[in-house]
Coordinates of C-alpha atoms in Angstrom, one line a residue:
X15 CA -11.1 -69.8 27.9
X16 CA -9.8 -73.3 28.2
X17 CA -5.7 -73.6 27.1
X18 CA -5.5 -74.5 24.0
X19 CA -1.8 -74.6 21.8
X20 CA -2.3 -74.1 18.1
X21 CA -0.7 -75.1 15.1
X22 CA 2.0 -72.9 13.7
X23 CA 2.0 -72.3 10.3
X24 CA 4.2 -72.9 7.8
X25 CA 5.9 -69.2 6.4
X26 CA 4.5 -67.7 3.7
X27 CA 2.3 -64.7 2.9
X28 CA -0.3 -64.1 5.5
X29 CA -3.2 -66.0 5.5
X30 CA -5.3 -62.6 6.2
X31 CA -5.7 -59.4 8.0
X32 CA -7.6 -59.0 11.2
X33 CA -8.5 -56.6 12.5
X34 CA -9.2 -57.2 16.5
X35 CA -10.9 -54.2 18.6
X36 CA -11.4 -54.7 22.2
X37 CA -10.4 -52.5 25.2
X38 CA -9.4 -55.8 27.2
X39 CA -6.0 -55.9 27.3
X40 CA -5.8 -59.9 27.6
X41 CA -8.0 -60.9 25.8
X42 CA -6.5 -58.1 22.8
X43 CA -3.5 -60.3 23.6
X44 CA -4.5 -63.7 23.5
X45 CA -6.0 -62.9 20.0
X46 CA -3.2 -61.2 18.4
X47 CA -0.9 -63.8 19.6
X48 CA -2.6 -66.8 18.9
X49 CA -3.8 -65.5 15.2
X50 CA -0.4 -63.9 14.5
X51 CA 1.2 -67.0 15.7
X52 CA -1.0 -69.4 13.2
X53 CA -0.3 -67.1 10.6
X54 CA -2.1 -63.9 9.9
X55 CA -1.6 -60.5 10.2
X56 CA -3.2 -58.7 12.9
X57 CA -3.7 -54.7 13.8
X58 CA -5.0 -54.5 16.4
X59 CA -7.4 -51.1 18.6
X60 CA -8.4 -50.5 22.0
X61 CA -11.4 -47.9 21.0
X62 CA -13.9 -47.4 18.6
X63 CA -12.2 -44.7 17.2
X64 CA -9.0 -46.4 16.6
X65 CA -11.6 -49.6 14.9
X66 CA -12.7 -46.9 12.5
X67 CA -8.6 -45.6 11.5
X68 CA -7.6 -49.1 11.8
X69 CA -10.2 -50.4 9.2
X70 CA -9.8 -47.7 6.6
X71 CA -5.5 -47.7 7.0
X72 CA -5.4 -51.6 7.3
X73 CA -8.3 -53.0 5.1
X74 CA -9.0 -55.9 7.2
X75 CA -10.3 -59.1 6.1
X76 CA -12.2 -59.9 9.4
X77 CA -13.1 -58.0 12.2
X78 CA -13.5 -59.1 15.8
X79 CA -15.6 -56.2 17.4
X80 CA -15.7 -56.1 21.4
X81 CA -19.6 -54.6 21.6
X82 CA -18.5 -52.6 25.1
X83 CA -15.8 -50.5 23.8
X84 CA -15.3 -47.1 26.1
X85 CA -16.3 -44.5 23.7
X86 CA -18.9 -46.0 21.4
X87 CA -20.0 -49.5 21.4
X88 CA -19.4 -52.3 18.9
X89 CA -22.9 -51.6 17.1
X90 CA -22.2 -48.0 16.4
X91 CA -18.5 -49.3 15.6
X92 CA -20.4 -51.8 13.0
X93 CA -23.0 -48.6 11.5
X94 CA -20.0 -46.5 11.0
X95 CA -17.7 -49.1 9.3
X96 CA -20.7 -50.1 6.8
X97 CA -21.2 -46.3 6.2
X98 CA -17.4 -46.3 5.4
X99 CA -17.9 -48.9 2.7
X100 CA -16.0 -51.3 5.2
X101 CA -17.2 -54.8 3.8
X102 CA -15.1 -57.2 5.9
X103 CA -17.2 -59.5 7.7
X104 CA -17.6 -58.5 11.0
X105 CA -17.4 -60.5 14.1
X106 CA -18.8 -59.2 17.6
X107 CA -17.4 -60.5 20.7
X108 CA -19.3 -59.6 23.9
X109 CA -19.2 -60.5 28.0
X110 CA -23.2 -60.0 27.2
X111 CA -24.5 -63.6 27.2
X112 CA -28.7 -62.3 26.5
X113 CA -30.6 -63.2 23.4
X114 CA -31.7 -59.8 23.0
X115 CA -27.8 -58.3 22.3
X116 CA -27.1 -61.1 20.0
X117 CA -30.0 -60.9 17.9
X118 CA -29.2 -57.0 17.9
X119 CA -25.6 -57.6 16.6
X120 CA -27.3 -60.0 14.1
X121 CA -30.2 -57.5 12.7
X122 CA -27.6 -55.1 12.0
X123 CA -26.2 -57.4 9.5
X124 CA -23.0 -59.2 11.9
X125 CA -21.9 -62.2 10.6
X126 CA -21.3 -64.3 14.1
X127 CA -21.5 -62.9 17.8
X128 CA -19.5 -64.8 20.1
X129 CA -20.2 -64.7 24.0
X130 CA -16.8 -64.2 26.3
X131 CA -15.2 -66.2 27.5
X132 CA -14.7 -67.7 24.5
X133 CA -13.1 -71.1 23.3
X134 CA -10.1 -70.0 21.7
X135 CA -9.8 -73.1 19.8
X136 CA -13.6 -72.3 18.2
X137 CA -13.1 -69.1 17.4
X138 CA -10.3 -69.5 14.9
X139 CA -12.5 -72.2 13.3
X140 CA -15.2 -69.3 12.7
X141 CA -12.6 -66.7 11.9
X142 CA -11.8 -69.1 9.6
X143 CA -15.0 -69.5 8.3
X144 CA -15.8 -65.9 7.3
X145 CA -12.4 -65.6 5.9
X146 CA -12.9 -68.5 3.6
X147 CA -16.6 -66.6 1.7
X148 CA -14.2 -64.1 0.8
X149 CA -11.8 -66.7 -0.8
X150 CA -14.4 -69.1 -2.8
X151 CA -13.5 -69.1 -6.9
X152 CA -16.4 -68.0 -8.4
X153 CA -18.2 -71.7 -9.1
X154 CA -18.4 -73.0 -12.8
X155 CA -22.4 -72.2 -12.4
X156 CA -22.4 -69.0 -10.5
X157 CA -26.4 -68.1 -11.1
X158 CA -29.2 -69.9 -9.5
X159 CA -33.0 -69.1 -10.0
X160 CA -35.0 -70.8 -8.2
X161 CA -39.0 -69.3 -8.4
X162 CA -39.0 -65.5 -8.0
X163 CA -35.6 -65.3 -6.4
X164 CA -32.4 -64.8 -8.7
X165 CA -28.6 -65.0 -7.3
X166 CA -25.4 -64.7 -8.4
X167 CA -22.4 -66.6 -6.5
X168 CA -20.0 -64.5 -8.0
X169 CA -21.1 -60.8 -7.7
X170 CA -23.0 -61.9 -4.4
X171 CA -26.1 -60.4 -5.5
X172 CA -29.5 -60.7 -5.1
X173 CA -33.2 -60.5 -6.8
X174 CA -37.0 -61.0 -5.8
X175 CA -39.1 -60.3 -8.7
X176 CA -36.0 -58.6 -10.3
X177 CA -35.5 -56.1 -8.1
X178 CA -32.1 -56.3 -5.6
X179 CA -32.2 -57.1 -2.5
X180 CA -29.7 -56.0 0.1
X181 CA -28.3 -59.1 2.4
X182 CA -25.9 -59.7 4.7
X183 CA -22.9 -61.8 4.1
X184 CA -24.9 -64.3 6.4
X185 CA -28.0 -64.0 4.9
X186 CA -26.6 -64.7 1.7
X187 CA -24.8 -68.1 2.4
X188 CA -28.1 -69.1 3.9
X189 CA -30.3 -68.3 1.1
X190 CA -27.6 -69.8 -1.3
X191 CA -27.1 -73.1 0.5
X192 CA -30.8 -73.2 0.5
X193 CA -31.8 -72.3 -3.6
X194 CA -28.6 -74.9 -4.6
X195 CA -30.9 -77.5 -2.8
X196 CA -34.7 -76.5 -4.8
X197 CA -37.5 -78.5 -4.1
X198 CA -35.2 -80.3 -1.6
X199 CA -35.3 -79.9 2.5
X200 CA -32.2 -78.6 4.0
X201 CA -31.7 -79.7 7.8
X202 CA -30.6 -77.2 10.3
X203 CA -27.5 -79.5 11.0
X204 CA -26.9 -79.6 7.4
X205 CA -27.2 -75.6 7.2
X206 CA -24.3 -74.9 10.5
X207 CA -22.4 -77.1 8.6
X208 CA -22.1 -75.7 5.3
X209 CA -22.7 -71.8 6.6
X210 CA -21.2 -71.9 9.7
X211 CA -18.5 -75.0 9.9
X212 CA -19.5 -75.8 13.3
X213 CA -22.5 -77.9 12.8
X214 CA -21.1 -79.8 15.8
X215 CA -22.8 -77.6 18.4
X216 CA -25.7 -78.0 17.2
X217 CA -27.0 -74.1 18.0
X218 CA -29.9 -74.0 15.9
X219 CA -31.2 -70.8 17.1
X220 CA -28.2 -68.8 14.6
X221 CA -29.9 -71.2 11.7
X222 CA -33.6 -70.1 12.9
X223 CA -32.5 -66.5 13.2
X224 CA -31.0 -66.0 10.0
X225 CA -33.8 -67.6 8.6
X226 CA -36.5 -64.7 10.3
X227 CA -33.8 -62.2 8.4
X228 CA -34.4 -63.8 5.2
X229 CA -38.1 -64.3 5.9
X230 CA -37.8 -60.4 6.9
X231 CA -36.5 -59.6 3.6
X232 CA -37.6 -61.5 0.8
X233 CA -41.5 -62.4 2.3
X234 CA -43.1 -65.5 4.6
X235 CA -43.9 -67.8 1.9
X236 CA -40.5 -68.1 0.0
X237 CA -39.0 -70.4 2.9
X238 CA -41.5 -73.1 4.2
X239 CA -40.4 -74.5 7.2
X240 CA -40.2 -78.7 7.5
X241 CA -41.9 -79.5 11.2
X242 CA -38.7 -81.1 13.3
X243 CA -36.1 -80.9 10.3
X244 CA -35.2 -77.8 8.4
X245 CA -36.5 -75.6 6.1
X246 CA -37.3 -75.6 2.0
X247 CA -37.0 -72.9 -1.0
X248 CA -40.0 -72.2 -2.4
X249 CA -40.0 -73.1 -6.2

């Protein structure tokens, strides 16, 4: 994790809770430091157990979720939080680097997984990121339809055909960023930028997974892909 000193911020009511769950004691440290430090408050647990008390005493705003706690891992933390009616988004952090554990983390309904180590300075930008969804005024034209999907900005819901459909908080920014564009392609770059906030990258694959998700959910033909560019709604 390359040194990095942030910004402290200016006092005032925290900027939002975090909840941080790892069983590394340094890296536990470096988190609640640096985010207490810019501004938020932290609670932090070593187990998964402790997640679980934390989130239901604490009502987080975020969580970072280590996937290899030492009595349950970070997906059953994640089952067990949803189960709880915990809606925060989640954030896993992992020392597994393979496709296969980050699209897991993903298909359960994670908003981000990030790899250790970890650029610190990143990470707060996508803490950042998931807290700010939570923190949107509802927009002047909250309801799009676009073909046979319906959603609502404000509420966060969403229809095919009139019937709801259950999404991620992911999932969701995707599909709205592409039904407030209709009949328009959306590039991938344009897509981390506005979802994610870290366009910069350029990791494509989170764009083309949460895209499989939505093609999962709502059926193949809704979202046409554009060969070497992006992807379009269907209208």
């Amino acid at each position: 994790m390359p040194g990095w000193s942030p910004e402290p911020a200016m006092p005032a009511a925290p900027r939002g809770r975090l909840l941080v769950a790892d069983d590394e004691v340094s890296i536990a440290a470096i988190l609640f430091t640096t985010f207490q430090f810019l501004g938020y408050d932290v609670v932090t647990a070593c187990t998964g157990r402790e997640a679980l008390r934390a989130a239901a005493a604490a009502a987080p705003d975020v969580v970072l979720l280590d996937v290899m706690l030492p009595d349950f891992d970070g997906f059953e933390v994640y089952r067990r939080l949803r189960a709880a009616d915990v809606t925060a988004p989640v954030m896993f952090l992992s020392a597994r680097q393979s496709t296969d554990d980050k699209v897991h983390g993903l298909t359960l309904g994670g908003d981000d997984y990030v790899a250790k180590p970890f650029d610190i300075k990143e990470l707060v930008a996508r803490v950042e990121v998931l807290l700010r969804r939570g923190t949107h005024p509802a927009p002047s034209c909250a309801r799009l339809q676009v073909g046979r999907l319906e959603l609502d900005r404000a509420t966060r819901e969403v229809w095919k055909d009139g019937v709801p459909v259950q999404l991620s908080a992911t999932e969701f920014d995707v599909l709205c960023h592409l039904m407030a564009n209709p009949g328009k392609p959306v590039s991938k770059a344009d897509m981390l930028a506005a979802v994610w906030g870290h366009g910069a990258h350029g990791d494509f694959g989170v764009v083309e997974t949460y895209v499989y998700y939505l093609r999962r959910k709502l059926g193949q033909e809704l979202i046409r892909t554009v060969r070497n560019f992006g992807y379009l709604i269907s209208t």
